[in-house]
Short mmCIF file of N, CA and C in Angstrom, two decimals:
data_model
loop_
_atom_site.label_atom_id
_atom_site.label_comp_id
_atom_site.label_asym_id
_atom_site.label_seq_id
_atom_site.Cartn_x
_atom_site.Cartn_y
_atom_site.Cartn_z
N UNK A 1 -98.06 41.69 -74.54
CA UNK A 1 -97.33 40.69 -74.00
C UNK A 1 -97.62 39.48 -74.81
N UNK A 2 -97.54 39.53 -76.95
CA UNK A 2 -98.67 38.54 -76.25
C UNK A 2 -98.35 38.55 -75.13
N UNK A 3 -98.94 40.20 -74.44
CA UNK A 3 -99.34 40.56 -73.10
C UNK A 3 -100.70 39.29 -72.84
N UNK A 4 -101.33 38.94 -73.62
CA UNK A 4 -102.08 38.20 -73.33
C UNK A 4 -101.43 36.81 -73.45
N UNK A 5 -100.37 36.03 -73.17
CA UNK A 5 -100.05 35.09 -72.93
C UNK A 5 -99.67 34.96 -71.25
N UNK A 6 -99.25 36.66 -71.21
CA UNK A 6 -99.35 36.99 -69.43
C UNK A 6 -100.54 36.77 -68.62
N UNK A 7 -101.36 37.35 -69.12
CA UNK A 7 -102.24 36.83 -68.38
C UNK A 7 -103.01 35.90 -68.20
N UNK A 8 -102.74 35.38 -69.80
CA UNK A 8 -103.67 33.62 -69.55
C UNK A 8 -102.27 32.98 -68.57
N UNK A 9 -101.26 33.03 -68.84
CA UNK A 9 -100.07 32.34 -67.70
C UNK A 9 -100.48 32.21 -66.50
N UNK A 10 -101.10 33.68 -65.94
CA UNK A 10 -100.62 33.89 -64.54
C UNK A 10 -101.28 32.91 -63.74
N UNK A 11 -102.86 31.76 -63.82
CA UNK A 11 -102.78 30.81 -62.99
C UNK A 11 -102.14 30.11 -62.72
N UNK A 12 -101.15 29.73 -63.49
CA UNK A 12 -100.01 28.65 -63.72
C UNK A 12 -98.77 29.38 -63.03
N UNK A 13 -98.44 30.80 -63.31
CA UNK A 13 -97.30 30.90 -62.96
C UNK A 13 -96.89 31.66 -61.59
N UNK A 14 -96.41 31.96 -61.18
CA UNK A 14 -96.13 32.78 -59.41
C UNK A 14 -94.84 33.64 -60.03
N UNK A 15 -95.47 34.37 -59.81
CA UNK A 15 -94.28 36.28 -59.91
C UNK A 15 -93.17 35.82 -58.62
N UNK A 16 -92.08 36.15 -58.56
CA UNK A 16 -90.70 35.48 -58.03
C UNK A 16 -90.85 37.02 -57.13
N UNK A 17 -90.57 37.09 -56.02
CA UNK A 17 -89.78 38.28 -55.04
C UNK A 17 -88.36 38.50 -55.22
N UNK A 18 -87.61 38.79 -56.14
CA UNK A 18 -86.35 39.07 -56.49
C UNK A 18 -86.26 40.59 -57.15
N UNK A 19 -86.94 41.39 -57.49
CA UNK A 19 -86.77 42.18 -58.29
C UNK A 19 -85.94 43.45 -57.97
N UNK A 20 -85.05 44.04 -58.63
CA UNK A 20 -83.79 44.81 -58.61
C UNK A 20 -83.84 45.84 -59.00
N UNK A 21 -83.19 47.17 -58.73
CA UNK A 21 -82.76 48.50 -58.78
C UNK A 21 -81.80 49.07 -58.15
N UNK A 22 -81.09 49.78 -58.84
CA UNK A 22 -80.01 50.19 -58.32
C UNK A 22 -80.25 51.50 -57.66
N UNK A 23 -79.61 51.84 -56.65
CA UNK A 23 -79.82 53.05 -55.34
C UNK A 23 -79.99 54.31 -56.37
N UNK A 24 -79.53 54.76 -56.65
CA UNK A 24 -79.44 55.90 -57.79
C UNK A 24 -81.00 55.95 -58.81
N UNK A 25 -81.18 54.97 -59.37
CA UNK A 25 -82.22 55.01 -59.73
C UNK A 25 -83.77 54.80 -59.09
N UNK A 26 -83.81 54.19 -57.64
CA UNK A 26 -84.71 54.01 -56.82
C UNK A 26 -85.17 55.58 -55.85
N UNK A 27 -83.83 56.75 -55.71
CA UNK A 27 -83.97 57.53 -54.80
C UNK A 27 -84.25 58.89 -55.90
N UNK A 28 -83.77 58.75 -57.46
CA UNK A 28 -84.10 60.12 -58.26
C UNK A 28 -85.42 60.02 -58.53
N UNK A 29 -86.73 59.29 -58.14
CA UNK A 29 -87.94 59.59 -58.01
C UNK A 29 -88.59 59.90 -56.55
N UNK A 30 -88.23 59.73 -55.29
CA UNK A 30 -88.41 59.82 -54.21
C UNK A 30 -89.49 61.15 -54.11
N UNK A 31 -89.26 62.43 -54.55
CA UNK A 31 -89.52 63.32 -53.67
C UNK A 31 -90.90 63.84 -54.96
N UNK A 32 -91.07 63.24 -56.56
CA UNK A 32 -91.47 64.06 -57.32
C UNK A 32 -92.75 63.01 -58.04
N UNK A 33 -92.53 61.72 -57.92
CA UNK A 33 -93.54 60.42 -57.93
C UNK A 33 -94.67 60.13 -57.65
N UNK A 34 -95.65 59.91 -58.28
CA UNK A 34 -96.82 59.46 -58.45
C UNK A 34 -96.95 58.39 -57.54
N UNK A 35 -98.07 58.41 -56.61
CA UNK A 35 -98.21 56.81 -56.00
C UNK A 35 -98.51 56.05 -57.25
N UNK A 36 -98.41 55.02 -56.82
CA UNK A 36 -98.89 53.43 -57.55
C UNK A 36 -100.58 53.30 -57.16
N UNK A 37 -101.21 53.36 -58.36
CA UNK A 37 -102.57 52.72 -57.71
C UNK A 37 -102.68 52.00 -56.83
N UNK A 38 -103.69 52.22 -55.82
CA UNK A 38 -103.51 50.99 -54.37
C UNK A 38 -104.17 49.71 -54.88
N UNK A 39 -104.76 49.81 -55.78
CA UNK A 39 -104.81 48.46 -56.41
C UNK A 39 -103.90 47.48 -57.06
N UNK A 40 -102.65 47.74 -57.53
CA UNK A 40 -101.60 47.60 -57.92
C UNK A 40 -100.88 47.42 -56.77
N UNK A 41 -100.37 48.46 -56.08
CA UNK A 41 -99.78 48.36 -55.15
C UNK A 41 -99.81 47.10 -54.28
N UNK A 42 -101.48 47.16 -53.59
CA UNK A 42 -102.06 45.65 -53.11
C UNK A 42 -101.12 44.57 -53.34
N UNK A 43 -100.59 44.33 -54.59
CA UNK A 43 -100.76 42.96 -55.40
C UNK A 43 -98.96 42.91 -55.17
N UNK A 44 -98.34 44.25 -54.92
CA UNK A 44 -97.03 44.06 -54.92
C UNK A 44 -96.21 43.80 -53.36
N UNK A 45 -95.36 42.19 -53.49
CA UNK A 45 -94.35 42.69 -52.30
C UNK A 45 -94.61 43.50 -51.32
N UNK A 46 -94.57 44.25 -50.25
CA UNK A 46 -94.53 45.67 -49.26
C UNK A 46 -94.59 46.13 -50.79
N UNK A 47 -95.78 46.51 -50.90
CA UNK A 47 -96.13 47.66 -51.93
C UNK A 47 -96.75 48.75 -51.11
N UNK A 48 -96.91 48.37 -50.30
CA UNK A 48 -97.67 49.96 -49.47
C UNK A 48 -96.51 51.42 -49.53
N UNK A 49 -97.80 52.00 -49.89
CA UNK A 49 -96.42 53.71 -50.35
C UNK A 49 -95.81 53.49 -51.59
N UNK A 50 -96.09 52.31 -52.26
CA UNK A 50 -95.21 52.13 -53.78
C UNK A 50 -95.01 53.35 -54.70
N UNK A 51 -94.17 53.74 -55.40
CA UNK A 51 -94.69 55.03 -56.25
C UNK A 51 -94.47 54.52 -57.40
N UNK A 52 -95.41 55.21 -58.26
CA UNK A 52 -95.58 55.32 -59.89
C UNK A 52 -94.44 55.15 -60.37
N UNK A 53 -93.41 54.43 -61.41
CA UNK A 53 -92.52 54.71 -62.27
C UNK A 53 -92.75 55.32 -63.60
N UNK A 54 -93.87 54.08 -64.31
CA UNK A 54 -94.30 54.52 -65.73
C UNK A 54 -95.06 53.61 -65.66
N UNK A 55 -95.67 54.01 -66.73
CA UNK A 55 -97.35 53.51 -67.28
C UNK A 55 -97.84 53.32 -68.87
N UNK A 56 -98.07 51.95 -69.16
CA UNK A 56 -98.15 52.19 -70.71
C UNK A 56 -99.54 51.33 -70.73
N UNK A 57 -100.13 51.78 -72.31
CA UNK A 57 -101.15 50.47 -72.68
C UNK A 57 -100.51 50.18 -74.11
N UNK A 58 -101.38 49.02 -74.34
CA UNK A 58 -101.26 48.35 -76.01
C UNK A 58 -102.65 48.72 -75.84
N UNK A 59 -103.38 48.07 -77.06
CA UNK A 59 -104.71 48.07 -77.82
C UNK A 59 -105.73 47.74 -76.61
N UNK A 60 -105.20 46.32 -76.33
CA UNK A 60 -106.14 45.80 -74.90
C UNK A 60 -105.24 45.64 -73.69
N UNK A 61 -104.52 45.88 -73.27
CA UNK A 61 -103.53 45.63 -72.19
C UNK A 61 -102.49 47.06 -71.12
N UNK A 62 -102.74 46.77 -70.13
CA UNK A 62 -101.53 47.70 -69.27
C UNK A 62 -100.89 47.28 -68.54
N UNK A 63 -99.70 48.06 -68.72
CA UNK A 63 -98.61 47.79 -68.18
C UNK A 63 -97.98 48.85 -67.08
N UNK A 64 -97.97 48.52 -65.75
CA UNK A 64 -97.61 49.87 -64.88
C UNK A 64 -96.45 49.24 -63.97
N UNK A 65 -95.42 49.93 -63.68
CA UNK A 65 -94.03 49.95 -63.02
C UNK A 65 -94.20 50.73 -62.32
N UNK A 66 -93.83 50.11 -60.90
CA UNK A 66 -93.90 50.65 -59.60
C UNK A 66 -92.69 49.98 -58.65
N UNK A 67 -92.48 51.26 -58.15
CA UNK A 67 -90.97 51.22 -57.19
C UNK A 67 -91.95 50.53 -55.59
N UNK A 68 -91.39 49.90 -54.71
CA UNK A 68 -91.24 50.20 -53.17
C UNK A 68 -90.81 50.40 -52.48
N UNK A 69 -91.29 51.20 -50.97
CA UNK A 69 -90.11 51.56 -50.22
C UNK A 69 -88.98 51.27 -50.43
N UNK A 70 -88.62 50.28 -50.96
CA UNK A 70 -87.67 49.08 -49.85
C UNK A 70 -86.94 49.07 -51.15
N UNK A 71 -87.22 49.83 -52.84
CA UNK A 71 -86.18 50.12 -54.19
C UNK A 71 -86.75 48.92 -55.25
N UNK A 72 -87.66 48.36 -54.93
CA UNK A 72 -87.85 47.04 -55.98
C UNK A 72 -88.63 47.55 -56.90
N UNK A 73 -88.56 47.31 -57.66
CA UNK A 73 -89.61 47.57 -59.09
C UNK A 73 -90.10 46.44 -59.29
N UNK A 74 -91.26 46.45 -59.85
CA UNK A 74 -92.43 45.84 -60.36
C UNK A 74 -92.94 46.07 -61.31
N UNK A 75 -93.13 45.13 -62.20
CA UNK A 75 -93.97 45.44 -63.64
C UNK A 75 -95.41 44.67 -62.90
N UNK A 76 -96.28 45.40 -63.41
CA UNK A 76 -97.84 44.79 -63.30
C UNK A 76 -98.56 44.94 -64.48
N UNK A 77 -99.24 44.06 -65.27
CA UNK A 77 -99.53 43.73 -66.54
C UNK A 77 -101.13 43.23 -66.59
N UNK A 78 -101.59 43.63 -67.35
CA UNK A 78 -103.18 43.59 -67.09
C UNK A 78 -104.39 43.88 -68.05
N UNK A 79 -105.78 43.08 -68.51
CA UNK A 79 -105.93 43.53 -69.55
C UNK A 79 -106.77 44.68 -69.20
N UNK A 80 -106.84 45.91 -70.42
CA UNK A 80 -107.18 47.19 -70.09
C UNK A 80 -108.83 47.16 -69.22
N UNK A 81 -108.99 46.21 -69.63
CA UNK A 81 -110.88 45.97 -69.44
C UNK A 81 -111.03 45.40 -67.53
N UNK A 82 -110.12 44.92 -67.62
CA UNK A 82 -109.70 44.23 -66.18
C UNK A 82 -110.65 42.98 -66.08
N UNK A 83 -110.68 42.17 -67.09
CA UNK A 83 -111.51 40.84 -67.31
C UNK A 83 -111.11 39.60 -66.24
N UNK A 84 -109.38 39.44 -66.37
CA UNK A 84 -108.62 38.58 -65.35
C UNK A 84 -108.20 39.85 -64.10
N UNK A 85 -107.65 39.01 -63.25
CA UNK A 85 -106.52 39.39 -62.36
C UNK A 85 -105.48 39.80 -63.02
N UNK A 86 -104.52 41.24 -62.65
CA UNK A 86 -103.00 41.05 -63.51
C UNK A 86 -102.28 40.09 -62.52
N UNK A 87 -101.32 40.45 -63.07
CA UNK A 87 -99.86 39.81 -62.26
C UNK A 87 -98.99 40.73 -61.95
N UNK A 88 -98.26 40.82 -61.20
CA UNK A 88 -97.10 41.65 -60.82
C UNK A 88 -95.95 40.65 -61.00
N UNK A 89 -94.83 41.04 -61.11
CA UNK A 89 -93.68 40.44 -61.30
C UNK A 89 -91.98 41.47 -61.36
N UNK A 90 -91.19 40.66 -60.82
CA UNK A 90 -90.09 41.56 -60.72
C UNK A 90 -89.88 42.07 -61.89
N UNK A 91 -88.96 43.55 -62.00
CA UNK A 91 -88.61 43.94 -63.18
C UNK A 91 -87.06 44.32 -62.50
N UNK A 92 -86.64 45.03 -64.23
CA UNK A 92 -85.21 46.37 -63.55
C UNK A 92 -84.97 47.29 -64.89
N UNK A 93 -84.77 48.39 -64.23
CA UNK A 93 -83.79 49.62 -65.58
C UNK A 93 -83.06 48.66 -66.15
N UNK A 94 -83.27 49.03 -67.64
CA UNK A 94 -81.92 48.53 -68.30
C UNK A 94 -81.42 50.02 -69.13
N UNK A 95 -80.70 49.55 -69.61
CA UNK A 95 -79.58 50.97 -70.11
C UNK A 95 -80.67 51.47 -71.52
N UNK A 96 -81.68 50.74 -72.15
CA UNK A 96 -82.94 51.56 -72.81
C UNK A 96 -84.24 51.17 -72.21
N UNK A 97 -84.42 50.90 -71.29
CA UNK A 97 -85.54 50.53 -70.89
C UNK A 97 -85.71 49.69 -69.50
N UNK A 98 -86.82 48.65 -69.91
CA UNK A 98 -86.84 47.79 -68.28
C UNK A 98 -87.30 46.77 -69.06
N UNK A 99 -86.54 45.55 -68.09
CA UNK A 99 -86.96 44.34 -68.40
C UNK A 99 -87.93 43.76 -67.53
N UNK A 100 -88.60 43.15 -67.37
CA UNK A 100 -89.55 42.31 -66.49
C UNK A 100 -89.56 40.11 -67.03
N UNK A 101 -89.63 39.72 -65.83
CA UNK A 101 -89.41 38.37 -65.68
C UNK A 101 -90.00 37.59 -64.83
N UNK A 102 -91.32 36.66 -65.19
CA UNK A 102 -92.44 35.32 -64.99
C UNK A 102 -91.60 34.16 -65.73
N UNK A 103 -90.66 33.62 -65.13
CA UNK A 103 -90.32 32.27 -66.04
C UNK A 103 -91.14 31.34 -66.33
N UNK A 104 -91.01 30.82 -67.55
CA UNK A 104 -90.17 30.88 -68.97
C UNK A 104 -90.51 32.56 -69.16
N UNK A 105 -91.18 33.51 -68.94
CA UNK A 105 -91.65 34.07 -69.69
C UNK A 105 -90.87 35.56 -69.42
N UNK A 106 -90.30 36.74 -70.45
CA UNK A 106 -89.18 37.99 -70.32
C UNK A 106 -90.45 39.29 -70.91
N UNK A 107 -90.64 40.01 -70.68
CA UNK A 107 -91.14 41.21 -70.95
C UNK A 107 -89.99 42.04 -71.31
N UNK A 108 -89.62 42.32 -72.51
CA UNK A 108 -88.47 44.01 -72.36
C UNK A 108 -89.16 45.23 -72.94
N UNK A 109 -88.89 45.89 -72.41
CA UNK A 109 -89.83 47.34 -73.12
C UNK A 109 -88.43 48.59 -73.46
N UNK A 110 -88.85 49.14 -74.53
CA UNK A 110 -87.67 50.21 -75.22
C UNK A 110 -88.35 50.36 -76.16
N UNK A 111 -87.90 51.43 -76.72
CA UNK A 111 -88.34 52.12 -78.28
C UNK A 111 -89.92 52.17 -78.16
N UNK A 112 -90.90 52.53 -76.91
CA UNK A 112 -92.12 52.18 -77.23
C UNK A 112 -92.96 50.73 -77.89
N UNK A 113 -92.25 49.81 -77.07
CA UNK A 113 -92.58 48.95 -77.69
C UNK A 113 -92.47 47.48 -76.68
N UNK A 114 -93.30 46.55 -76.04
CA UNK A 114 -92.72 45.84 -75.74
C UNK A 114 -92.50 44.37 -76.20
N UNK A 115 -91.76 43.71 -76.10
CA UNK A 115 -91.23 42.88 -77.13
C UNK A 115 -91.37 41.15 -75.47
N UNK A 116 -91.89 40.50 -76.05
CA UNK A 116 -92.17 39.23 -75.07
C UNK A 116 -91.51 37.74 -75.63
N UNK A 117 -90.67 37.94 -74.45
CA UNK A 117 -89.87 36.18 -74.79
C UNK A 117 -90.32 34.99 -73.90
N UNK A 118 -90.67 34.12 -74.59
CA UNK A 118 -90.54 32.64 -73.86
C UNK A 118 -89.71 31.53 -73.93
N UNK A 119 -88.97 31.29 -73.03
CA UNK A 119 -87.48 30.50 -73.08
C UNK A 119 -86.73 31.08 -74.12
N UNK A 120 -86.44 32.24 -74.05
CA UNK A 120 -85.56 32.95 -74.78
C UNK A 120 -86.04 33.22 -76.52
N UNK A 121 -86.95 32.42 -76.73
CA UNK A 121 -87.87 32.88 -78.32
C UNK A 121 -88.90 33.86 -78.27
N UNK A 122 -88.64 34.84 -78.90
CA UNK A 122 -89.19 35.87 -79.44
C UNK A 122 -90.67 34.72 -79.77
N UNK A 123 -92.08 35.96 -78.77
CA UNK A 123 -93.37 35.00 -78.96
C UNK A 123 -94.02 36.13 -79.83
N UNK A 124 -93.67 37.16 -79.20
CA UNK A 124 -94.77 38.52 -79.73
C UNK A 124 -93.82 39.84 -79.12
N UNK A 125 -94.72 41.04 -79.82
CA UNK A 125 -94.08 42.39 -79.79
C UNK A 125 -95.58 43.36 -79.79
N UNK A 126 -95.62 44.01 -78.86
CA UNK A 126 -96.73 45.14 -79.04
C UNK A 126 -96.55 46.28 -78.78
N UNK A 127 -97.12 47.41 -79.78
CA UNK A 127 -96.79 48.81 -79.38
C UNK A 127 -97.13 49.69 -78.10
N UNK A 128 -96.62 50.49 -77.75
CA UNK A 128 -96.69 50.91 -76.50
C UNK A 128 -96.85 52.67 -76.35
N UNK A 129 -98.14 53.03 -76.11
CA UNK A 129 -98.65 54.30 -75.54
C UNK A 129 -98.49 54.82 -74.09
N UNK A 130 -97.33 55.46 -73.64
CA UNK A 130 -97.45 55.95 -72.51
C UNK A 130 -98.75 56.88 -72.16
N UNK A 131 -98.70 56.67 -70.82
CA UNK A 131 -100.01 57.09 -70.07
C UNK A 131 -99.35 57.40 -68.67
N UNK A 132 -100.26 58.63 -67.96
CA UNK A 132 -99.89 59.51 -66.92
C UNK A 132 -100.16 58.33 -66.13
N UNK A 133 -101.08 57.22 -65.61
CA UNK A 133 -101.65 56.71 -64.95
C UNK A 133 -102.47 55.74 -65.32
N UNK A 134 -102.36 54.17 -65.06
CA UNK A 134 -103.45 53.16 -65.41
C UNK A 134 -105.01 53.19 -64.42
N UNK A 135 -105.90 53.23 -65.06
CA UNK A 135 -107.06 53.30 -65.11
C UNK A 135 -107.72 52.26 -64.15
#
């Protein structure tokens, strides 16, 4: 982000309760989904019962997407070591990936890779290792 601009942010910034999914994509994980760590979960909206979407790291950082009951996705971002607090923040499917959004600040992830905007300028880009589960 300069995942690590996420998390030096997050005293400053407050994750928004808006985050979006469309019915179709909230109900084709229902029956086959990973919970969400309850530590994660904790931190999300009615995250209780959240399930797993996907899970990535960079070098020092993770990144885990989690649905709730209620269809919202969540990106939660964090460094791998767990030095700070993460943040959670709304996300959504996009047609290659998911975007996530802390204003000024955009997370998009595709191609293995996620790519971090602030007020719309490209800040940083880091590679991205999927993982069954954050740690």
């Amino acid at each position: 982000m300069g995942i690590v601009l996420l998390v030096a942010a997050q005293s400053c910034i407050r994750a928004l309760d808006f985050g979006s999914s469309t019915p179709d994509d909230s109900d084709a994980h229902k029956s086959t989904a990973a919970s969400c760590p309850t530590r994660i979960a904790d931190e999300l909206p009615s995250g209780d019962d959240a399930e797993l979407v996907e899970a990535f790291r960079t070098s020092n950082k993770q990144i885990t997407l989690c649905r709730t009951n209620g269809g919202k996705l969540y990106y939660f971002g964090e460094f791998s070591d767990h030095r700070e607090p993460g943040i959670a923040m709304p996300a959504e499917r996009t047609s290659d990936g998911y975007e996530a959004s802390n204003p000024p600040y955009r997370y998009d992830i595709h191609d293995s890779v996620v790519t971090i905007y602030k007020s719309g300028t490209r800040i940083g880009q880091e590679e991205l290792t999927s993982e069954p589960s954050p740690r």
